[in-house]
Short mmCIF file of C-alpha atoms and ligand atoms in Angstrom, two decimals:
data_model
loop_
_atom_site.label_atom_id
_atom_site.label_comp_id
_atom_site.label_asym_id
_atom_site.label_seq_id
_atom_site.Cartn_x
_atom_site.Cartn_y
_atom_site.Cartn_z
CA MET A 5 -12.56 -12.72 -14.10
CA ASN A 6 -12.56 -10.46 -11.00
CA SER A 7 -14.87 -7.69 -11.82
CA TYR A 8 -12.71 -5.30 -9.61
CA ASP A 9 -9.85 -5.53 -11.92
CA ALA A 10 -11.93 -3.36 -13.67
CA TYR A 11 -9.48 -2.09 -16.29
CA PHE A 12 -7.94 -5.33 -17.03
CA ARG A 13 -10.47 -7.26 -19.33
CA TYR A 14 -10.59 -9.71 -22.30
CA ASN A 15 -11.22 -8.44 -25.71
CA ASP A 16 -11.45 -10.83 -28.51
CA GLY A 17 -9.32 -13.51 -26.40
CA GLU A 18 -6.65 -10.97 -25.39
CA LEU A 19 -6.16 -9.65 -21.86
CA THR A 20 -5.92 -5.95 -22.48
CA CYS A 21 -5.70 -2.65 -20.28
CA GLU A 22 -6.97 0.46 -21.77
CA GLY A 23 -7.54 -1.35 -25.23
CA LEU A 24 -3.87 -2.49 -25.27
CA PRO A 25 -3.29 -6.17 -25.43
CA LEU A 26 -0.91 -6.99 -22.40
CA ARG A 27 0.89 -9.64 -24.45
CA GLU A 28 2.19 -6.76 -26.78
CA ALA A 29 3.11 -4.66 -23.67
CA ALA A 30 5.39 -7.87 -22.52
CA GLU A 31 6.73 -8.40 -25.98
CA ARG A 32 7.73 -4.67 -26.08
CA PHE A 33 8.99 -4.34 -22.51
CA GLY A 34 10.07 -7.81 -21.64
CA THR A 35 8.93 -9.77 -18.43
CA PRO A 36 8.83 -9.72 -15.58
CA LEU A 37 6.68 -6.73 -16.06
CA TYR A 38 4.45 -4.71 -13.75
CA VAL A 39 1.66 -2.69 -15.87
CA TYR A 40 -0.44 -0.06 -14.02
CA THR A 41 -3.66 1.89 -15.27
CA GLU A 42 -3.42 5.59 -14.80
CA ARG A 43 -7.33 5.82 -15.06
CA GLY A 44 -7.79 3.02 -12.31
CA PHE A 45 -5.53 5.06 -9.89
CA ARG A 46 -7.37 8.18 -10.60
CA GLU A 47 -10.87 6.48 -10.26
CA ARG A 48 -10.12 5.09 -6.63
CA TYR A 49 -8.70 8.27 -5.57
CA MET A 50 -11.89 10.48 -6.58
CA GLU A 51 -14.17 7.72 -5.18
CA ILE A 52 -12.73 8.08 -1.69
CA ASP A 53 -12.78 11.91 -2.26
CA ARG A 54 -16.17 12.05 -3.35
CA ALA A 55 -17.46 9.75 -0.72
CA LEU A 56 -15.99 12.18 1.98
CA ASP A 57 -17.46 15.15 0.43
CA GLY A 58 -18.99 17.43 3.26
CA VAL A 59 -16.52 16.49 5.75
CA PRO A 60 -12.97 18.55 5.72
CA HIS A 61 -10.71 15.88 4.92
CA LEU A 62 -6.97 15.11 3.26
CA ILE A 63 -6.44 11.88 1.54
CA CYS A 64 -3.10 10.79 2.26
CA TYR A 65 -2.03 8.10 -0.34
CA SER A 66 0.12 5.60 1.44
CA ILE A 67 3.31 5.57 -0.67
CA LYS A 68 4.59 2.35 0.64
CA SER A 69 1.77 0.45 -1.26
CA ASN A 70 3.30 1.31 -4.70
CA SER A 71 5.75 4.08 -4.66
CA ASN A 72 6.85 4.75 -8.34
CA VAL A 73 7.47 8.38 -8.64
CA ASN A 74 5.17 8.52 -11.69
CA ILE A 75 2.38 7.12 -9.52
CA LEU A 76 2.85 9.61 -7.05
CA ARG A 77 2.80 12.17 -9.44
CA ILE A 78 -0.68 10.99 -10.42
CA MET A 79 -1.69 11.35 -7.05
CA ALA A 80 -0.28 14.89 -6.27
CA ASP A 81 -2.05 15.84 -9.45
CA MET A 82 -5.37 14.56 -7.83
CA GLY A 83 -4.65 16.82 -4.67
CA SER A 84 -3.47 13.84 -2.71
CA GLY A 85 -1.27 14.17 0.23
CA MET A 86 1.18 11.23 1.24
CA ASP A 87 1.65 8.85 4.25
CA VAL A 88 5.13 8.24 4.68
CA VAL A 89 7.29 5.94 6.69
CA SER A 90 10.94 6.75 6.07
CA GLY A 91 13.14 9.54 4.84
CA GLY A 92 13.17 7.88 1.47
CA GLU A 93 9.52 8.10 0.91
CA ILE A 94 9.56 11.87 1.93
CA ARG A 95 12.08 12.15 -0.76
CA ARG A 96 9.90 10.32 -3.18
CA ALA A 97 6.96 12.48 -2.53
CA LEU A 98 8.98 15.69 -2.92
CA ALA A 99 10.48 14.69 -6.07
CA ALA A 100 6.75 13.84 -7.32
CA GLY A 101 5.98 17.31 -6.32
CA VAL A 102 3.88 16.85 -3.45
CA ASP A 103 3.16 19.66 -1.03
CA PRO A 104 5.38 19.01 2.21
CA ARG A 105 2.15 20.43 4.19
CA LYS A 106 0.21 17.37 3.07
CA ILE A 107 2.79 14.82 4.13
CA VAL A 108 2.21 12.76 7.46
CA PHE A 109 5.22 10.71 8.72
CA ALA A 110 4.54 7.50 10.66
CA GLY A 111 6.59 4.62 11.56
CA VAL A 112 7.95 3.20 14.78
CA GLY A 113 11.74 3.72 14.16
CA LYS A 114 12.37 7.28 12.92
CA THR A 115 15.99 8.07 12.93
CA ASP A 116 17.38 11.60 14.03
CA GLU A 117 18.42 12.12 10.32
CA GLU A 118 14.82 11.62 9.32
CA ILE A 119 13.24 13.75 11.95
CA SER A 120 15.68 16.33 11.22
CA GLY A 121 15.08 16.05 7.67
CA ALA A 122 11.25 16.14 8.09
CA ILE A 123 11.41 19.09 10.45
CA ASP A 124 13.53 21.02 7.86
CA GLU A 125 10.92 20.16 5.13
CA LYS A 126 8.12 21.40 7.00
CA ILE A 127 5.79 18.28 6.79
CA LEU A 128 2.36 18.69 8.02
CA MET A 129 2.97 16.45 11.15
CA PHE A 130 4.64 13.47 12.55
CA ASN A 131 2.56 10.40 13.62
CA CYS A 132 4.21 9.53 16.82
CA GLU A 133 4.28 6.03 18.01
CA SER A 134 6.04 5.92 21.32
CA PHE A 135 6.80 8.22 24.21
CA GLU A 136 10.40 7.91 23.40
CA GLU A 137 10.07 9.04 19.97
CA MET A 138 8.17 11.87 21.20
CA GLU A 139 10.89 12.86 23.58
CA ARG A 140 13.42 12.74 20.40
CA ILE A 141 11.46 15.00 18.15
CA ASP A 142 11.02 17.27 21.06
CA GLU A 143 14.75 17.30 21.62
CA ILE A 144 15.45 17.85 17.82
CA SER A 145 12.79 20.39 17.65
CA ARG A 146 14.06 22.61 20.14
CA ALA A 147 17.48 22.40 19.33
CA LYS A 148 16.33 23.87 15.98
CA GLY A 149 14.43 26.48 17.67
CA THR A 150 11.02 25.28 16.26
CA VAL A 151 7.86 23.51 17.45
CA SER A 152 6.67 20.26 15.87
CA ASP A 153 3.13 19.31 15.08
CA ILE A 154 2.48 15.75 16.07
CA SER A 155 -0.35 13.56 16.06
CA ILE A 156 -0.17 10.20 18.38
CA ARG A 157 -0.85 6.95 16.86
CA VAL A 158 -2.84 5.01 19.35
CA ASN A 159 -3.49 1.47 19.33
CA PRO A 160 -7.14 1.19 19.79
CA ASP A 161 -7.11 -2.35 20.62
CA VAL A 162 -9.59 -3.57 17.94
CA ASP A 163 -9.23 -6.71 16.03
CA ALA A 164 -9.08 -6.12 12.27
CA ASN A 165 -9.64 -9.88 11.45
CA THR A 166 -7.10 -9.78 8.79
CA HIS A 167 -3.73 -11.72 8.27
CA HIS A 168 -1.66 -11.66 11.30
CA TYR A 169 1.31 -9.98 9.73
CA ILE A 170 -0.88 -6.91 8.70
CA ARG A 171 -2.91 -6.63 11.70
CA THR A 172 -1.62 -3.79 13.65
CA GLY A 173 -4.26 -2.39 15.86
CA ARG A 174 -3.93 -5.03 18.80
CA LYS A 175 -2.11 -4.43 22.07
CA GLU A 176 0.48 -7.03 21.06
CA ASN A 177 1.54 -5.29 18.08
CA LYS A 178 4.53 -2.84 17.85
CA PHE A 179 2.59 -0.01 16.64
CA GLY A 180 1.05 3.08 18.45
CA ILE A 181 0.46 3.75 22.04
CA ASP A 182 -1.59 2.07 24.24
CA ILE A 183 -4.79 4.35 24.80
CA ASP A 184 -5.01 3.80 28.56
CA ARG A 185 -1.17 4.78 29.00
CA LEU A 186 -1.79 8.08 26.77
CA LYS A 187 -4.36 9.08 29.26
CA GLU A 188 -1.95 8.55 32.09
CA ARG A 189 0.82 10.59 30.43
CA GLY A 190 -0.88 13.86 29.57
CA ASP A 191 1.66 15.90 31.78
CA PHE A 192 4.56 14.27 30.22
CA ILE A 193 3.28 15.22 26.72
CA ARG A 194 2.40 18.84 28.03
CA GLY A 195 6.06 19.20 29.32
CA LEU A 196 7.40 18.62 25.76
CA SER A 197 7.69 22.26 24.67
CA GLY A 198 9.08 21.21 21.34
CA LEU A 199 5.85 19.79 20.49
CA ARG A 200 2.23 20.51 19.81
CA LEU A 201 -0.21 17.93 19.75
CA ILE A 202 -2.65 18.40 16.85
CA GLY A 203 -4.16 15.21 16.17
CA ILE A 204 -4.72 11.46 17.17
CA HIS A 205 -4.03 8.74 14.68
CA CYS A 206 -4.65 4.98 14.16
CA HIS A 207 -4.20 2.36 11.70
CA ILE A 208 -5.50 -0.96 12.54
CA GLY A 209 -4.48 -3.22 9.64
CA SER A 210 -4.48 -3.87 6.17
CA GLN A 211 -6.96 -5.64 3.56
CA ILE A 212 -9.84 -5.36 6.13
CA VAL A 213 -13.27 -6.28 4.51
CA GLU A 214 -15.67 -5.63 7.38
CA LEU A 215 -16.65 -2.26 8.73
CA PRO A 216 -17.15 -2.92 12.45
CA PRO A 217 -13.42 -2.84 12.99
CA PHE A 218 -13.36 0.79 11.49
CA THR A 219 -16.30 1.78 13.31
CA ALA A 220 -14.98 0.39 16.40
CA ALA A 221 -11.84 2.39 16.16
CA LEU A 222 -13.44 5.49 15.21
CA THR A 223 -15.53 5.50 18.28
CA ARG A 224 -12.48 4.92 20.50
CA LEU A 225 -10.57 7.64 18.98
CA LEU A 226 -13.43 10.05 19.24
CA THR A 227 -13.80 9.34 22.89
CA LEU A 228 -10.21 9.74 23.43
CA ILE A 229 -10.00 13.13 21.58
CA GLY A 230 -12.91 14.26 23.58
CA GLY A 231 -11.17 13.38 26.84
CA LEU A 232 -7.75 15.02 25.77
CA LYS A 233 -9.67 18.25 24.63
CA ARG A 234 -11.03 18.33 28.20
CA ASP A 235 -7.73 17.84 29.69
CA GLY A 236 -6.54 21.01 27.92
CA PHE A 237 -4.99 19.72 24.59
CA SER A 238 -7.15 22.20 22.55
CA ASP A 239 -5.11 22.22 19.67
CA ILE A 240 -6.44 18.84 18.59
CA ALA A 241 -7.83 19.53 14.84
CA TYR A 242 -7.09 16.06 13.28
CA ILE A 243 -8.26 12.64 13.36
CA ASN A 244 -6.31 10.08 11.14
CA LEU A 245 -7.96 6.94 10.64
CA GLY A 246 -5.04 5.49 8.70
CA GLY A 247 -5.66 3.16 5.87
CA GLY A 248 -6.53 -0.61 5.50
CA MET A 249 -9.68 -0.62 3.32
CA GLY A 250 -9.83 -4.11 1.68
CA ILE A 251 -10.11 -4.73 -1.93
CA ARG A 252 -11.22 -7.79 -3.94
CA TYR A 253 -8.62 -10.38 -4.80
CA ARG A 254 -10.84 -13.29 -5.50
CA ASP A 255 -14.46 -13.18 -4.21
CA GLU A 256 -14.25 -11.07 -0.82
CA GLU A 257 -17.19 -9.34 0.01
CA PHE A 258 -16.11 -6.14 1.08
CA PHE A 259 -18.05 -2.87 2.09
CA PRO A 260 -18.67 -0.15 -0.56
CA ILE A 261 -16.46 2.85 0.47
CA GLU A 262 -19.71 4.92 0.66
CA ASP A 263 -20.87 2.77 3.61
CA TRP A 264 -17.62 3.37 5.44
CA ALA A 265 -17.80 7.11 4.53
CA ARG A 266 -21.16 7.28 5.87
CA GLU A 267 -20.05 6.19 9.23
CA VAL A 268 -17.26 8.47 9.41
CA ARG A 269 -18.57 11.74 7.76
CA GLY A 270 -21.24 12.77 10.30
CA ARG A 271 -19.61 11.78 13.43
CA VAL A 272 -16.01 13.48 12.35
CA SER A 273 -17.95 16.64 11.29
CA ALA A 274 -20.04 16.84 14.57
CA ALA A 275 -16.59 16.71 16.58
CA GLY A 276 -15.70 19.59 14.69
CA LEU A 277 -12.30 17.67 13.35
CA LYS A 278 -10.48 17.26 9.91
CA LEU A 279 -10.41 13.79 8.73
CA ILE A 280 -7.27 12.17 7.67
CA VAL A 281 -7.18 8.80 5.62
CA GLU A 282 -4.03 6.82 4.25
CA PRO A 283 -5.40 4.52 1.89
CA GLY A 284 -2.68 2.47 0.13
CA ARG A 285 -4.16 -0.68 -1.35
CA TYR A 286 -7.50 0.45 -1.91
CA ILE A 287 -6.01 2.92 -4.45
CA SER A 288 -3.10 0.77 -6.10
CA GLY A 289 -4.09 -2.84 -5.34
CA ASN A 290 -6.53 -3.81 -8.17
CA ASN A 291 -4.81 -1.44 -10.63
CA GLY A 292 -1.63 -3.26 -11.71
CA VAL A 293 -0.86 -6.49 -12.91
CA LEU A 294 2.53 -8.55 -12.97
CA LEU A 295 3.31 -10.41 -16.22
CA VAL A 296 5.19 -13.24 -16.48
CA ARG A 297 6.24 -15.54 -19.11
CA LEU A 298 6.00 -19.24 -18.93
CA LEU A 299 9.02 -21.09 -19.28
CA TYR A 300 8.46 -24.76 -18.92
CA LYS A 301 5.59 -27.13 -18.06
CA LYS A 302 6.88 -29.61 -15.76
CA ARG A 303 5.08 -32.83 -14.25
CA THR A 304 6.16 -34.27 -11.03
CA GLY A 305 3.87 -37.14 -9.75
CA ASP A 306 0.45 -36.02 -10.06
CA ARG A 307 1.33 -32.26 -9.78
CA LEU A 308 1.78 -29.80 -13.03
CA PHE A 309 3.96 -26.95 -12.34
CA LEU A 310 3.90 -23.95 -14.72
CA ILE A 311 7.61 -22.53 -14.20
CA THR A 312 7.37 -18.67 -15.03
CA ASP A 313 10.21 -16.10 -15.44
CA GLY A 314 8.76 -14.27 -12.44
CA GLY A 315 9.51 -15.10 -8.89
CA MET A 316 8.97 -14.16 -5.30
CA ASN A 317 11.51 -11.58 -5.56
CA ASP A 318 9.28 -9.75 -7.93
CA LEU A 319 5.96 -10.26 -6.05
CA ILE A 320 6.25 -11.70 -2.65
CA ARG A 321 2.49 -11.45 -1.30
CA PRO A 322 1.47 -15.20 -2.24
CA SER A 323 4.85 -16.46 -0.41
CA LEU A 324 4.71 -14.15 2.52
CA TYR A 325 1.01 -14.04 3.23
CA SER A 326 -0.33 -17.08 1.36
CA ALA A 327 -2.16 -14.26 -0.44
CA TYR A 328 -4.58 -15.30 -3.35
CA GLN A 329 -4.24 -13.60 -6.38
CA ASN A 330 -6.03 -14.28 -9.60
CA ILE A 331 -3.79 -15.79 -12.33
CA LEU A 332 -4.96 -15.34 -16.13
CA ASN A 333 -3.38 -16.25 -19.54
CA CYS A 334 -3.12 -13.12 -21.52
CA VAL A 335 -4.17 -15.15 -24.48
CA ARG A 336 -7.71 -17.08 -23.97
CA ARG A 337 -7.05 -20.89 -24.97
CA GLU A 338 -9.28 -23.68 -25.10
CA GLY A 339 -9.65 -25.75 -22.09
CA SER A 340 -8.31 -25.67 -18.60
CA GLU A 341 -5.68 -27.46 -16.28
CA VAL A 342 -5.03 -27.56 -12.75
CA ALA A 343 -1.20 -26.40 -11.85
CA ASP A 344 0.98 -24.79 -9.43
CA VAL A 345 2.40 -21.46 -10.85
CA VAL A 346 5.97 -21.14 -9.53
CA GLY A 347 8.85 -19.05 -10.10
CA PRO A 348 12.62 -20.02 -10.78
CA ILE A 349 14.01 -18.99 -7.24
CA CYS A 350 15.49 -21.77 -5.14
CA GLU A 351 12.72 -21.68 -2.42
CA SER A 352 9.91 -24.01 -2.01
CA GLY A 353 7.83 -20.97 -1.26
CA ASP A 354 8.52 -19.30 -4.49
CA PHE A 355 4.91 -19.66 -5.99
CA PHE A 356 2.36 -17.41 -7.40
CA GLY A 357 -0.69 -19.87 -6.85
CA LYS A 358 -1.20 -23.32 -5.98
CA GLU A 359 -3.59 -25.90 -7.31
CA ARG A 360 -4.96 -23.21 -9.81
CA GLU A 361 -7.50 -24.31 -12.49
CA ILE A 362 -6.21 -21.96 -15.15
CA THR A 363 -6.73 -21.76 -19.06
CA THR A 364 -4.50 -24.46 -20.77
CA SER A 365 -1.18 -22.64 -21.58
CA LEU A 366 1.83 -23.36 -23.64
CA PRO A 367 5.43 -22.37 -22.95
CA GLY A 368 5.91 -18.83 -24.12
CA ASP A 369 2.62 -17.60 -23.12
CA CYS A 370 2.47 -14.65 -21.13
CA LEU A 371 0.43 -14.86 -17.68
CA GLY A 372 -0.98 -11.98 -15.72
CA VAL A 373 -0.78 -12.20 -12.07
CA MET A 374 -3.78 -10.02 -11.25
CA SER A 375 -4.25 -7.17 -8.34
CA SER A 376 -0.43 -6.78 -8.06
CA GLY A 377 -0.61 -3.05 -7.90
CA ALA A 378 -0.26 -2.78 -4.08
CA TYR A 379 2.84 -4.33 -2.25
CA GLY A 380 4.18 -5.71 -5.50
CA MET A 381 6.91 -3.81 -6.96
CA ALA A 382 7.27 -1.82 -3.68
CA MET A 383 8.05 -5.08 -2.06
CA ALA A 384 10.29 -6.66 -4.71
CA SER A 385 14.16 -7.66 -4.12
CA ARG A 386 16.90 -8.98 -5.89
CA TYR A 387 17.06 -12.26 -4.26
CA ASN A 388 18.86 -14.71 -6.16
CA SER A 389 20.68 -12.09 -7.92
CA ARG A 390 17.65 -11.32 -10.14
CA ARG A 391 17.29 -7.60 -11.42
CA LEU A 392 14.41 -5.64 -10.39
CA PRO A 393 11.52 -5.72 -12.79
CA ALA A 394 10.48 -3.08 -15.01
CA GLU A 395 7.36 -0.92 -14.60
CA VAL A 396 4.85 0.40 -17.37
CA LEU A 397 1.96 2.85 -16.82
CA ILE A 398 -0.83 2.84 -19.44
CA GLY A 399 -2.05 6.49 -19.53
CA VAL A 400 -5.70 7.59 -20.00
CA ASP A 401 -5.42 7.56 -23.94
CA GLY A 402 -4.25 3.84 -23.74
CA SER A 403 -0.56 4.39 -24.51
CA PRO A 404 2.06 2.52 -22.72
CA ARG A 405 5.04 4.54 -21.00
CA LEU A 406 7.95 2.93 -19.19
CA ILE A 407 8.28 4.21 -15.86
CA ARG A 408 10.97 2.32 -14.61
CA ARG A 409 13.66 0.62 -16.62
CA ARG A 410 14.47 -2.98 -16.28
CA GLU A 411 17.82 -3.26 -14.06
CA THR A 412 20.76 -4.10 -15.84
CA TYR A 413 23.55 -6.47 -14.30
CA GLU A 414 25.63 -3.46 -14.05
CA ASP A 415 23.06 -1.63 -11.99
CA MET A 416 22.67 -5.02 -9.70
CA ILE A 417 26.33 -4.98 -8.55
CA ALA A 418 26.86 -1.14 -8.85
CA HIS A 419 27.13 -0.48 -5.17
CA GLU A 420 29.60 -3.28 -4.31
CA LEU A 421 32.74 -2.20 -3.56
CA VAL A 422 35.39 -4.38 -5.15
CA PRO A 423 38.93 -3.56 -3.89
C1 LIG B 14 0.32 3.89 9.20
C2 LIG B 14 -0.06 3.29 7.95
N1 LIG B 14 -1.20 3.95 7.09
C3 LIG B 14 -1.68 3.57 5.97
C4 LIG B 14 -1.33 2.10 5.46
C5 LIG B 14 -1.73 1.67 4.24
O1 LIG B 14 -2.61 0.69 4.46
P1 LIG B 14 -3.42 -0.04 3.28
O2 LIG B 14 -2.56 -0.13 2.01
O3 LIG B 14 -4.02 -1.18 3.68
O4 LIG B 14 -4.45 0.90 2.76
C6 LIG B 14 -0.37 1.54 6.38
C7 LIG B 14 0.07 0.30 5.92
O5 LIG B 14 0.84 -0.51 6.44
C8 LIG B 14 0.18 1.91 7.56
O6 LIG B 14 0.91 1.41 8.33
#
């Protein structure tokens, strides 16, 4: 059992969360079902907050990792800000009661509508990803007779040594602005009277389990900020290091958050800056499980397939990134078997795990795909006309609460216009 799924553990042979057998949750709410632990979300947030004690900071939970409004409410209650990448995420943050002055807005393709809406909501700042975007925000701001605060997302060109789909800090990635080009375009930025440059931002990738890429990015950003200040950009008050801290899915040796914070605290304080961080997966990843039911055990040649009622539409990480997630039977049985755990979708890439040794299971058993709290439900789709799954939050008192009902077939086709 993965010790980092701390709130999911076996009790008397039953996989539980806060004392509640997950088998019972599956029976009550049906499957596929996401189950989250409120305590886990709170703990992870507090861990980062405590580690950054002593340096002025704002934690902006990255909504994209798990965006259920009830999760966002917990984060808002802890004092968290939000990292958003769309008008929809701004809506979610506001619906959860987040202070707009704690919202930072990134993304390479902000539309006029999104920019205008964010200005009207008076968010803390835009994280700009191109000169073209700065021009657009400048125009819209001036048309509204206002000045918008921005950070510039730079591409520090460090290799985060993670899956190439979630590596974002290299020159060949579409994100951010090349540091050297930024230095050359100081006059251009100064000429945009509808903007005020108040920060520098980076996000070098996700699921990073080594410290050196973070330290390298920090060094580059601090040097850049020093230079920009000397060039007259005296309003720069924020350094935003993005998210990306890795978690344990299997046996990854990732750095303790305290080590990361120690690197950051002193240097950011010495520069007289306020720190923003945007953790997503670190907060949500280990705090959710996807429960699926075993439908059939099918043998083909020498392979055993455990066919479940959950598929890649419910949880795409294994298919998309070949991501490893632990799979456990909610009821501990004698013996084990090696099997591919797959879904019902008409794609060979529809699997949760391949050649896994897992506890012997019987049709009807409920399986838990562990560490599904991040980029699970948030990336779910209706592919194969499957209804989006339900979500349950287990409160600190151990009681389960439905926080998203399972879609009905009517919901599924509701937006299709039949002539
Ligand atoms: C700008 C930005 N900040 C934060 C995050 C969150 O990353 P993670 O979930 O790895 O912490 C992302 C993820 O893509 C991002 O693009």
